[in-house]
XYZ file of C-alpha atoms in Angstrom:
556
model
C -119.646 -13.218 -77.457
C -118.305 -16.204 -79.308
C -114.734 -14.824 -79.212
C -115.168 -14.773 -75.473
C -116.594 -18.272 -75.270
C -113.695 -19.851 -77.158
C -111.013 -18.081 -74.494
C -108.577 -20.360 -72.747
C -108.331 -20.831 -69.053
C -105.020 -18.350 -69.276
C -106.592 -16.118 -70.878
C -109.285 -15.776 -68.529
C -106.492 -15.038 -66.267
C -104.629 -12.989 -67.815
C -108.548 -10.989 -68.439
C -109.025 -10.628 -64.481
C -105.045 -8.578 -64.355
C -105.859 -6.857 -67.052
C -109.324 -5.489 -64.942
C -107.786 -5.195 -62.037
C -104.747 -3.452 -63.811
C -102.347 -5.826 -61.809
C -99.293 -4.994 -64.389
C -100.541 -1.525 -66.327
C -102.895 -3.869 -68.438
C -99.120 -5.329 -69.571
C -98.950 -8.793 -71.212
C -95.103 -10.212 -71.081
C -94.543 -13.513 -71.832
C -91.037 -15.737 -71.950
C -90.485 -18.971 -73.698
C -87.814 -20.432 -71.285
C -86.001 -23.317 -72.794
C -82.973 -25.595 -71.116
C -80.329 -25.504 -73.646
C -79.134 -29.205 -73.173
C -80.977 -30.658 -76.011
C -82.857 -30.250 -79.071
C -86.698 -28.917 -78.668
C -89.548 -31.679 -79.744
C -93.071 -30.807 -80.652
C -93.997 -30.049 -76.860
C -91.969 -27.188 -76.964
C -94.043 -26.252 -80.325
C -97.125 -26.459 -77.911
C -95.377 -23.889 -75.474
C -94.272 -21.565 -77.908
C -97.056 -21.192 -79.882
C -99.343 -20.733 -76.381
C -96.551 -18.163 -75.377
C -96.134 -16.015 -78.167
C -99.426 -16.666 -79.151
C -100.859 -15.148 -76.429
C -99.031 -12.065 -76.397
C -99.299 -11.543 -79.492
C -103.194 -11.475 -79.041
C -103.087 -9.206 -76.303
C -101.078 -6.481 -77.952
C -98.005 -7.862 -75.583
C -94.210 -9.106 -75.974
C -92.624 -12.545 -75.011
C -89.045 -12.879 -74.193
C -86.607 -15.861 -75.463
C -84.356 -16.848 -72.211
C -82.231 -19.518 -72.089
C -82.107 -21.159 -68.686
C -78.089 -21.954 -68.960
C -77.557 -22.786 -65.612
C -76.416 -26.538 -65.673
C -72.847 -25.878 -67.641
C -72.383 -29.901 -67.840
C -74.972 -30.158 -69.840
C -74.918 -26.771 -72.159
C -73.893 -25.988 -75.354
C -73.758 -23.235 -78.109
C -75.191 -26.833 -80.328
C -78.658 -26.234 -78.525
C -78.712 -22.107 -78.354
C -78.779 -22.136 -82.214
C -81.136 -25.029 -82.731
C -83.827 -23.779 -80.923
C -83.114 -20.359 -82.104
C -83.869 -21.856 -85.670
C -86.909 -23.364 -84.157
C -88.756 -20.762 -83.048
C -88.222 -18.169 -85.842
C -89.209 -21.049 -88.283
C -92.265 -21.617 -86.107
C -93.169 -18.206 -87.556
C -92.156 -16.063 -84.361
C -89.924 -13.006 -83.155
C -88.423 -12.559 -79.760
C -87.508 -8.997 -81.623
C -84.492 -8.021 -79.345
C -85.351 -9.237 -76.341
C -82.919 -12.779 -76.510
C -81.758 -13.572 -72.882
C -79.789 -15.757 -70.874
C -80.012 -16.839 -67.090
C -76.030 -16.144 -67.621
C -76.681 -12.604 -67.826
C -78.279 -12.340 -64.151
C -75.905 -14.440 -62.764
C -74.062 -11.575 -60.565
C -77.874 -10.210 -59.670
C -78.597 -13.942 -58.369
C -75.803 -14.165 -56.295
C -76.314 -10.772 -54.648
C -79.986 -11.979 -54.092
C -78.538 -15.073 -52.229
C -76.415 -12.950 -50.157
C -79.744 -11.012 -48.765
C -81.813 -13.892 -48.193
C -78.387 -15.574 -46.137
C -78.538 -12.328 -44.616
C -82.243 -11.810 -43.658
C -81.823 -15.517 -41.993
C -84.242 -16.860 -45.019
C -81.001 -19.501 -46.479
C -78.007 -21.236 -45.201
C -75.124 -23.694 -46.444
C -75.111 -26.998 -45.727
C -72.935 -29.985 -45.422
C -75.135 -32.639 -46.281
C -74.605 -35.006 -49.292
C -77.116 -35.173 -52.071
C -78.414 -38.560 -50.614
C -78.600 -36.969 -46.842
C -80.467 -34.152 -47.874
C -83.120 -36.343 -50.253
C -83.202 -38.790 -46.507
C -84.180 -35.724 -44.645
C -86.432 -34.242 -46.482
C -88.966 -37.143 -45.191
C -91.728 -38.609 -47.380
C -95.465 -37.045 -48.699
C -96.671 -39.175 -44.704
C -93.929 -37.983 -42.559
C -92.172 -34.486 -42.149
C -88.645 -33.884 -43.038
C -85.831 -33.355 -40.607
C -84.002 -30.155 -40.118
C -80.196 -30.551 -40.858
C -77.273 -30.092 -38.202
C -76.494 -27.293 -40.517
C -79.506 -25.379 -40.434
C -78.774 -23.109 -37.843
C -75.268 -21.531 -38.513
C -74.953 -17.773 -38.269
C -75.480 -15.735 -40.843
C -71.508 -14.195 -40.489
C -70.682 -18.318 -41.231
C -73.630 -18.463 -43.726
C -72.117 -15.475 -45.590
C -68.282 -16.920 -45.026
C -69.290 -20.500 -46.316
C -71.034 -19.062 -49.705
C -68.468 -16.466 -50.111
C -65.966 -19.530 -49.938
C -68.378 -21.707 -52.483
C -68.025 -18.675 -55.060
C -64.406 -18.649 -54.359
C -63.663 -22.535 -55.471
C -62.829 -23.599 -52.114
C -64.609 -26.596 -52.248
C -65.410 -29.865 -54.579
C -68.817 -30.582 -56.235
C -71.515 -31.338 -53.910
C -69.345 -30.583 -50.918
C -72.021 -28.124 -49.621
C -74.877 -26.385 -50.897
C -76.638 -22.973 -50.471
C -80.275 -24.139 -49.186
C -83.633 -21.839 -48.356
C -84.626 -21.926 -44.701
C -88.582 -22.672 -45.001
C -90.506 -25.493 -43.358
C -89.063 -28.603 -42.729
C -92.437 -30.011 -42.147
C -94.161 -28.650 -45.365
C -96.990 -30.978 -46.656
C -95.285 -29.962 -49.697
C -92.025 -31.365 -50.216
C -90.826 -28.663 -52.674
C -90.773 -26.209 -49.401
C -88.614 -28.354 -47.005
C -85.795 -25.960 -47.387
C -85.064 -26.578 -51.395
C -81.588 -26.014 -52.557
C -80.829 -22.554 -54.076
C -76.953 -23.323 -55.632
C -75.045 -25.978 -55.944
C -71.094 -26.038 -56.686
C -70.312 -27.859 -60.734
C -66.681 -26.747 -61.180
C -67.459 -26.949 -64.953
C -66.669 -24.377 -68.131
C -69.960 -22.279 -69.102
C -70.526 -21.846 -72.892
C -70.515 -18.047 -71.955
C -69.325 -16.788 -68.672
C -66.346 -19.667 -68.948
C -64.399 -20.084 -65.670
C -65.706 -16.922 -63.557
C -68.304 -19.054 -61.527
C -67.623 -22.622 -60.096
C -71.196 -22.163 -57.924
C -74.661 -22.004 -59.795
C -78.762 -21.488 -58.756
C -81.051 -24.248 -59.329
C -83.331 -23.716 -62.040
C -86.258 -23.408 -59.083
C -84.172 -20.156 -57.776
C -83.063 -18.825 -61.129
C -86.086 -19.076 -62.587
C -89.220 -16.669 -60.713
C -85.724 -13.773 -60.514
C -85.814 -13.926 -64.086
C -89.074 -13.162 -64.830
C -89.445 -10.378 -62.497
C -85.732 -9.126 -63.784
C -87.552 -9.351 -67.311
C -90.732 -7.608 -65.766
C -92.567 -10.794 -67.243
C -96.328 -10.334 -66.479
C -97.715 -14.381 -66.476
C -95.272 -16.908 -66.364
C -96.844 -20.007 -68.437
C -95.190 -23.542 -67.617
C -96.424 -26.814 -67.637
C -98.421 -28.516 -65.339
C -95.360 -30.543 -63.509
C -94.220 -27.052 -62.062
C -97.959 -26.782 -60.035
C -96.485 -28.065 -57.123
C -93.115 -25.340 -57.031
C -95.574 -22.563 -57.693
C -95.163 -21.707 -53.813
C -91.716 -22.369 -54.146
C -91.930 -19.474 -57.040
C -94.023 -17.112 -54.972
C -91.103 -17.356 -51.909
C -88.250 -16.720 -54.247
C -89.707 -13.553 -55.002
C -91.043 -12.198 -51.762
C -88.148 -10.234 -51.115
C -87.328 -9.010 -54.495
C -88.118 -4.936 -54.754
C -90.177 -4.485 -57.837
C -90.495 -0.163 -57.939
C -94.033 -0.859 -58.962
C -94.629 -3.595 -56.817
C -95.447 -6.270 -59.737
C -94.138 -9.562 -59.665
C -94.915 -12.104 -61.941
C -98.001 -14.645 -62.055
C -97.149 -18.517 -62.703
C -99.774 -20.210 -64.578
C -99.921 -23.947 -65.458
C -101.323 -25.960 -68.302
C -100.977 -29.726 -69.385
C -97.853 -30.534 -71.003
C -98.389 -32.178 -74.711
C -98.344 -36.219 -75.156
C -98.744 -37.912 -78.310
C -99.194 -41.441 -79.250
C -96.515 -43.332 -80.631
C -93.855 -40.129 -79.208
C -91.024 -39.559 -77.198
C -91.630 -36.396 -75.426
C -88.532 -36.297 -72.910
C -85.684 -35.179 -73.586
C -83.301 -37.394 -71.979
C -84.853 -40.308 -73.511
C -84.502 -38.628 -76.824
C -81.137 -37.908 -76.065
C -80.485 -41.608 -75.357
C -81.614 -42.424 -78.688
C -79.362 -40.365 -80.308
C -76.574 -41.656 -78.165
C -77.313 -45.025 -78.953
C -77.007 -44.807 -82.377
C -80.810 -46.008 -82.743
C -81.664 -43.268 -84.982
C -79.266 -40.707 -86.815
C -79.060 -37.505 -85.054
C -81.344 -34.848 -83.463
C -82.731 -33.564 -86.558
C -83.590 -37.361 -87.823
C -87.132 -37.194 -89.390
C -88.224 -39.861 -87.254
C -87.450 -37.922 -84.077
C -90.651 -35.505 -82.178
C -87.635 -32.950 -82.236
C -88.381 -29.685 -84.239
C -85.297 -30.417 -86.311
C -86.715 -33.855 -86.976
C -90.084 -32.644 -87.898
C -88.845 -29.923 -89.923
C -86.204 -31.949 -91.760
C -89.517 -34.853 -92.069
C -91.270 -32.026 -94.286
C -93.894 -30.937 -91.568
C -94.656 -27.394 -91.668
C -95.258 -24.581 -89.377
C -98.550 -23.776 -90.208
C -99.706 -27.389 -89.404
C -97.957 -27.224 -86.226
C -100.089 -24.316 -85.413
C -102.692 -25.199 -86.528
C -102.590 -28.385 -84.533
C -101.820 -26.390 -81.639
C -104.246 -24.386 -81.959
C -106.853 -27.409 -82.343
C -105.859 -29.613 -79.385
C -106.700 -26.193 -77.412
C -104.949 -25.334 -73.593
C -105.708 -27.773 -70.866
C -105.236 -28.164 -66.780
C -105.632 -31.603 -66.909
C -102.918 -34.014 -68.674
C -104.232 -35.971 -71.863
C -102.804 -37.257 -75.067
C -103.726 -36.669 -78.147
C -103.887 -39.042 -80.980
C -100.660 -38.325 -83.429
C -103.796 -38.346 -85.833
C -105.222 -35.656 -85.676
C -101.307 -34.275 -85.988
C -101.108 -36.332 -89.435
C -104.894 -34.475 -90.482
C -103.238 -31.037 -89.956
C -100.538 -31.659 -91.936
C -102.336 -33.202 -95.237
C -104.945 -30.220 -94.544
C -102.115 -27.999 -94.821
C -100.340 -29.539 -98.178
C -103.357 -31.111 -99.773
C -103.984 -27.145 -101.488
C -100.568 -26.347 -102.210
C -98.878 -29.134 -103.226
C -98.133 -30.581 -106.786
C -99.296 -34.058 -107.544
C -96.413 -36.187 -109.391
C -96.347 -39.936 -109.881
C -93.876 -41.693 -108.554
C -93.040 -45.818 -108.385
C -91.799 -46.972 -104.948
C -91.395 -50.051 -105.719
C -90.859 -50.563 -109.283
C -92.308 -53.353 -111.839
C -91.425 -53.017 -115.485
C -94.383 -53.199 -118.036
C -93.955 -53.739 -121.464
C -96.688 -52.837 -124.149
C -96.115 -54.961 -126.590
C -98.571 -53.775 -129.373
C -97.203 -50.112 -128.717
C -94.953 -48.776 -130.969
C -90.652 -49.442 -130.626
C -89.318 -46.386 -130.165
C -92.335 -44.144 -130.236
C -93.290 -41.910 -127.669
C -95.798 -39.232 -126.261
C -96.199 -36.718 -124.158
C -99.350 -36.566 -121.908
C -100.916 -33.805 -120.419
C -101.353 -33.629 -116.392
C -102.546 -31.833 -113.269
C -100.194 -30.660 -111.012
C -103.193 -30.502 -108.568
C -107.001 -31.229 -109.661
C -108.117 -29.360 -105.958
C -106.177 -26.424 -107.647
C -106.083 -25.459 -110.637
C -103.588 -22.467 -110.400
C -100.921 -24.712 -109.937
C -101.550 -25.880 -113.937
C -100.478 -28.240 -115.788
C -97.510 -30.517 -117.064
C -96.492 -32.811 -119.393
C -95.805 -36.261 -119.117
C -94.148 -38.648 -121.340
C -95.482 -41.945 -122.478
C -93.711 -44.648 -124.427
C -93.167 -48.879 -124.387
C -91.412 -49.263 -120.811
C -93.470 -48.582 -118.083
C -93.054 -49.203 -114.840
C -96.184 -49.662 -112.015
C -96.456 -50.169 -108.501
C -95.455 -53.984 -107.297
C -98.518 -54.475 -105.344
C -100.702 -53.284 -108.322
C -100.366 -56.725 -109.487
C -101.703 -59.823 -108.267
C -100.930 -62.816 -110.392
C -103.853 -64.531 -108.134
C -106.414 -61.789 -107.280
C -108.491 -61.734 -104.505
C -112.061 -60.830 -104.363
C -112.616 -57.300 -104.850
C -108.936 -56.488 -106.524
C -109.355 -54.524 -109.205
C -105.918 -53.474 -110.174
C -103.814 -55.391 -112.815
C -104.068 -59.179 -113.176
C -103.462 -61.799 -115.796
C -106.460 -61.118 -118.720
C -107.572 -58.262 -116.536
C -107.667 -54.633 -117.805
C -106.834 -51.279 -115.822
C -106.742 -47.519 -116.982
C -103.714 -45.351 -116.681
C -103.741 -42.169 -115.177
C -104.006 -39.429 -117.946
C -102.563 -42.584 -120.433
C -104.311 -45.650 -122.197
C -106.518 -48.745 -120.939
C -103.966 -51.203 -120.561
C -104.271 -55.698 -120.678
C -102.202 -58.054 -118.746
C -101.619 -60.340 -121.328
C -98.192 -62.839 -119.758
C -95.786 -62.584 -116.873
C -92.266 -63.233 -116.732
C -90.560 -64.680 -113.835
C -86.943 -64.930 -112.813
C -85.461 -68.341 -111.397
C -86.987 -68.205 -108.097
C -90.146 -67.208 -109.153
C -90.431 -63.319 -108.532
C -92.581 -61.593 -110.864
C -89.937 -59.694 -113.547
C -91.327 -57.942 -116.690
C -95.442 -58.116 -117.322
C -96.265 -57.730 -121.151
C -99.348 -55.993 -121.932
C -101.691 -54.758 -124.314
C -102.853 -51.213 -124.751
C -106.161 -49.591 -126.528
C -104.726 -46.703 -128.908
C -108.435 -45.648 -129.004
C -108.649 -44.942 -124.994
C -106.258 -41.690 -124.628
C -107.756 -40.261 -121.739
C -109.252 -36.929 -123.177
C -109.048 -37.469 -126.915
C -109.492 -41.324 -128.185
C -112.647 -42.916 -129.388
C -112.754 -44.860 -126.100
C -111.447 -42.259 -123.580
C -114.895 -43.051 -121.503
C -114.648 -46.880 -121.298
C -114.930 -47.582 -117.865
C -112.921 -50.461 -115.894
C -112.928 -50.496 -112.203
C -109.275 -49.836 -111.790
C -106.829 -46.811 -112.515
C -102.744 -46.874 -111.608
C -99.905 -44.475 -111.382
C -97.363 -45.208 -113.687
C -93.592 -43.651 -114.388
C -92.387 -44.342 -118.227
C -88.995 -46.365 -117.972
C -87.408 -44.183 -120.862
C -86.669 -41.195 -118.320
C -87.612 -42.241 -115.415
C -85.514 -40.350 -112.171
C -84.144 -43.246 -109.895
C -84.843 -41.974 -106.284
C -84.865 -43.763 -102.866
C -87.710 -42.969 -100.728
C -87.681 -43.001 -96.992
C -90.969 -44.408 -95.360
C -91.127 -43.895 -91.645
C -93.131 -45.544 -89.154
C -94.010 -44.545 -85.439
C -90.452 -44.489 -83.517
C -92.334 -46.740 -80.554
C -94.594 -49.796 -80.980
C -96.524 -47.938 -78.527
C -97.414 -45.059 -76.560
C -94.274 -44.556 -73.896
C -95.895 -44.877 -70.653
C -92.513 -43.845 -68.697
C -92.766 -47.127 -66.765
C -90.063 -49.799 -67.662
C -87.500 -49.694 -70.321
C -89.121 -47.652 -72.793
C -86.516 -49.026 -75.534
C -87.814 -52.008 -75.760
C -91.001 -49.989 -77.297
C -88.751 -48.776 -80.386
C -89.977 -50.054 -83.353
C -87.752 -51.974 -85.302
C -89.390 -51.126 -88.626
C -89.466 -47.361 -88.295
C -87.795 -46.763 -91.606
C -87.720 -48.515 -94.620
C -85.892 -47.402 -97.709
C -86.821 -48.519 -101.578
C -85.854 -47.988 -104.523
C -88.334 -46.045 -106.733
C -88.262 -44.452 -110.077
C -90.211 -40.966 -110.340
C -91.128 -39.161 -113.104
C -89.253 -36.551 -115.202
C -90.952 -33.910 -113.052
C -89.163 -34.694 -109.836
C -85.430 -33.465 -110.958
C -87.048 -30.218 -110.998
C -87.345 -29.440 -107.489
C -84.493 -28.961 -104.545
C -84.337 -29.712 -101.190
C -86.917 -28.756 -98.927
C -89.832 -28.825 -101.647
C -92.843 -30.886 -101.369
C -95.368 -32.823 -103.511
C -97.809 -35.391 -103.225
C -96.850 -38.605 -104.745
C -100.023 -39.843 -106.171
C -101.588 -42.943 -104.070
C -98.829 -42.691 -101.702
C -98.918 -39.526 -99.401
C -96.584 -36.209 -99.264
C -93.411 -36.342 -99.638
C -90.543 -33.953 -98.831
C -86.896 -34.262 -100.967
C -83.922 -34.675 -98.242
C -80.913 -32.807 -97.207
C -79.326 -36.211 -98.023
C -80.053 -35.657 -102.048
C -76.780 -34.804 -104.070
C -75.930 -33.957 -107.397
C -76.560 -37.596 -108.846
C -78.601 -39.484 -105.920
C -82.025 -37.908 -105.385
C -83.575 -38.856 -101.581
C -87.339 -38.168 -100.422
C -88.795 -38.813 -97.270
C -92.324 -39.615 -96.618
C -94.032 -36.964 -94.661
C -97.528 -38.453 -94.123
C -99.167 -41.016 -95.990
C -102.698 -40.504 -97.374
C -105.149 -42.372 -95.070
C -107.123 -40.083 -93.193
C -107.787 -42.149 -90.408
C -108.857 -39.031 -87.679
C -111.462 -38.124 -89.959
C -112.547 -41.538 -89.491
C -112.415 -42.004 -86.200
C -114.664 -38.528 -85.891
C -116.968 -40.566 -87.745
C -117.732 -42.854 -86.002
């Protein structure tokens, strides 16, 4: 009973075929995707529902690629969101597809709907037809055009196939209702002329269908049960249904289209045109950079597919639009990692400590947790000599009320080490903070000395200077000051301070581990080492800091 009550809207859909044995009690599903850009974490939302779905009813989902805009195109995008999806954790099996491959099937389709007086070329310009179309008050206008013959009709598009005209000379256009109250049914346009190469059928077409035509002939080509898409395609779903009511299914089944609220996130960019901008502008590095909602951002970022499903699967399948606070996407994440993660310490931004009553030249090795939520992941050992180094902002020559890190006279334990004493800071010429010099208590070892227990309020991270691993850290902020509202210029909402890079030192640990692998950086948040990192330069980015605020905010 509670499986039932937790069902999704679709589902319950998807339920009532399934009684009614619409498609055989069949479950098909597609993931659709334009291949003029790089995916972002909407897409995540899609392909999780669509795969997800099938999977829990036993069914299959397709992967089609809607090529049918060659300007736009590219191999590039085929094989990025190829990657994306199979690292999302799924299997289109061998059922890949491209709206390429129906493209002959398409144009015979045309032909019978010029034929059965149900579509007709036009002369009208791109403006014209938008101007005729008429307004959600007023009815459109029927074009000069409308009423050729169907022996001109067929001439005309047999002529468009042929090259015989330029782009947007004329158009192939479905003869519906001119006075529709819904605009997508005042005789849409079926094809269009791009004289443009196709990253697979090259030169042999110069004429291609509009997504809205290509689309509904797919699925039923595919013998795709429910057709999932978001909510902005509502208003074509007639436009869907009329596509298909002359295409001969032998069992009479043609697909369902269902609709569910698209994914928005605070602080994200989820278009892809505007993310293409930013990549065009030079404002951030490329598709895949980790400050990017892309899949190739995220991934390269160090987020991981079972947090994006996981959030997925938490924000749950709507009809109404919403966002969602990028959160409760950070909470998924650290619930993911927190677990499975080791724990090093690493100094982001560095301050050397000298122990002046420690011994020159001695040393020791410490022993740590990799993880104290896990204790399979063991232990390590850490070194411990003279030179330390600490956080910058553990120090505060003047502390305010309730700091109880390091200060002048002021004592602080640290972690797995010794109780250390500020006892005198050195400054350079303009007065930044250089070198503290400290005390230590030999008897406060944490585990072993005489005064292992002695309490002080404060406890730091620390990396020891003698073989320390320099490493620059990435730290990215939200790519927009604020939520993009798509009103206005939304670039003036990038945020100026979205990355940061310093200059840490880690400990020994870190040179251990290759690209890819992930850690928590005590104090700091996860981190995730970078394709960037070579042989001699070691880069991390920041995945998600530590602050929990969604928990929080549940709170209160």
């Amino acid at each position: 009973m509670d499986q039932e009550l937790t069902k999704n809207f679709i589902e319950n859909f998807i339920d009532e075929d399934n009684e009614a044995n619409t498609y055989g009690r069949r479950v098909h599903t597609r993931f659709p995707p334009e291949p003029n850009g790089y995916l972002h974490i909407g897409h995540a939302k899609s392909i999780c529902l669509n795969f997800g779905i099938a999977q829990k009813y036993g069914g299959m989902t397709n992967l089609r690629f809607d090529d049918t805009n060659p300007t736009k195109e590219g191999v590039e995008y085929v094989n990025a969101i190829k990657k994306d999806v199979e690292w999302l954790g799924f299997s289109w099996d061998d059922r890949l597809f491209f709206a390429s491959d129906y493209f002959d099937i398409f144009y015979d389709y045309a032909v019978k709907l010029i034929k059965l007086g149900k579509a007709y070329v036009d002369d009208l310009t791109g403006d014209q037809i938008r101007e005729y179309r008429g307004t959600f008050n007023e009815p459109g206008k029927e074009s000069p055009f409308r009423n050729r013959s169907v022996e001109e009709n067929l001439r005309l598009f047999t002529e468009m196939k042929e090259g015989k005209y330029k782009d947007g000379e004329k158009v192939l256009r479905a003869k519906i209702d001119m006075a529709s109250p819904n605009i997508n049914m005042r005789d849409p346009v079926l094809y269009r002329i791009v004289h443009a190469v196709h990253h697979r059928t090259g030169n042999k077409w110069c004429i291609y269908p509009i997504y809205d035509f290509a689309h509904p002939l797919e699925d039923a080509i595919e013998r795709v049960t429910h057709s999932i898409c978001t909510l902005e395609f509502e208003d074509h779903r007639p436009l869907y249904n009329w596509c298909l009511e002359e295409w001969e299914d032998p069992q009479g089944q043609k697909p369902r289209q269902i609709e569910f609220a698209r994914l928005n996130i605070t602080q994200m960019v989820m278009s892809k045109r505007k993310l293409r901008l930013l990549v065009e502008k030079g404002i951030v590095s490329g598709w895949d950079d980790p400050r990017m909602p892309t899949i190739a951002g995220i991934r390269r970022r160090g987020y991981t597919p079972a947090a994006i499903r996981d959030f997925c699967e938490r924000i749950g399948v709507a009809k109404a639009d919403s966002t969602v606070d990028a959160a409760l996407l950070e909470y998924c994440i650290r619930e993911d990692l927190k677990l499975k993660m080791p724990r090093l310490m690493t100094v982001i931004d560095p301050l050397k400590v000298v122990i002046t009553n420690y011994p020159e030249g001695g040393t020791e090795l410490m022993e740590a947790d990799n993880n104290q939520e896990n204790e399979a992941l063991g232990k390590r050992k850490i070194s411990f000599s003279r030179t330390i180094y600490i956080e910058r902002n553990d120090f505060m020559e003047r502390p305010v009320k309730k700091f109880f890190r390091l200060a002048p006279g002021k004592e602080v334990r640290l972690k797995y080490a010794y109780i250390i004493k500020c006892e005198e800071v050195i400054k350079d010429e303009s007065g930044r903070i250089t070198e503290l010099r400290c005390t230590y208590d030999p008897e406060s070892r944490s585990g072993s000395g005489a005064n292992a227990d002695r309490k002080v309020k404060g406890t730091l991270h620390w990396v020891n200077a003698a073989d320390a691993v320099d490493v620059e850290v990435r730290l990215y902020d939200s790519l927009l000051l604020d939520t993009d509202s798509g009103d206005g210029d939304f670039l003036a909402q990038v945020n100026p301070k979205s990355l940061a890079v310093c200059h840490g030192k880690a400990e020994r640990a870190l040179a251990a581990y290759g690209i890819g692998d992930k850690f928590q950086f005590l104090r700091q948040g996860y981190f995730v080492i970078d394709e960037d990192t070579t042989e001699d330069h070691l880069v991390v980015n920041r995945i998600v800091g530590l602050r929990d605020t969604w928990a929080k905010m549940q709170k209160k």
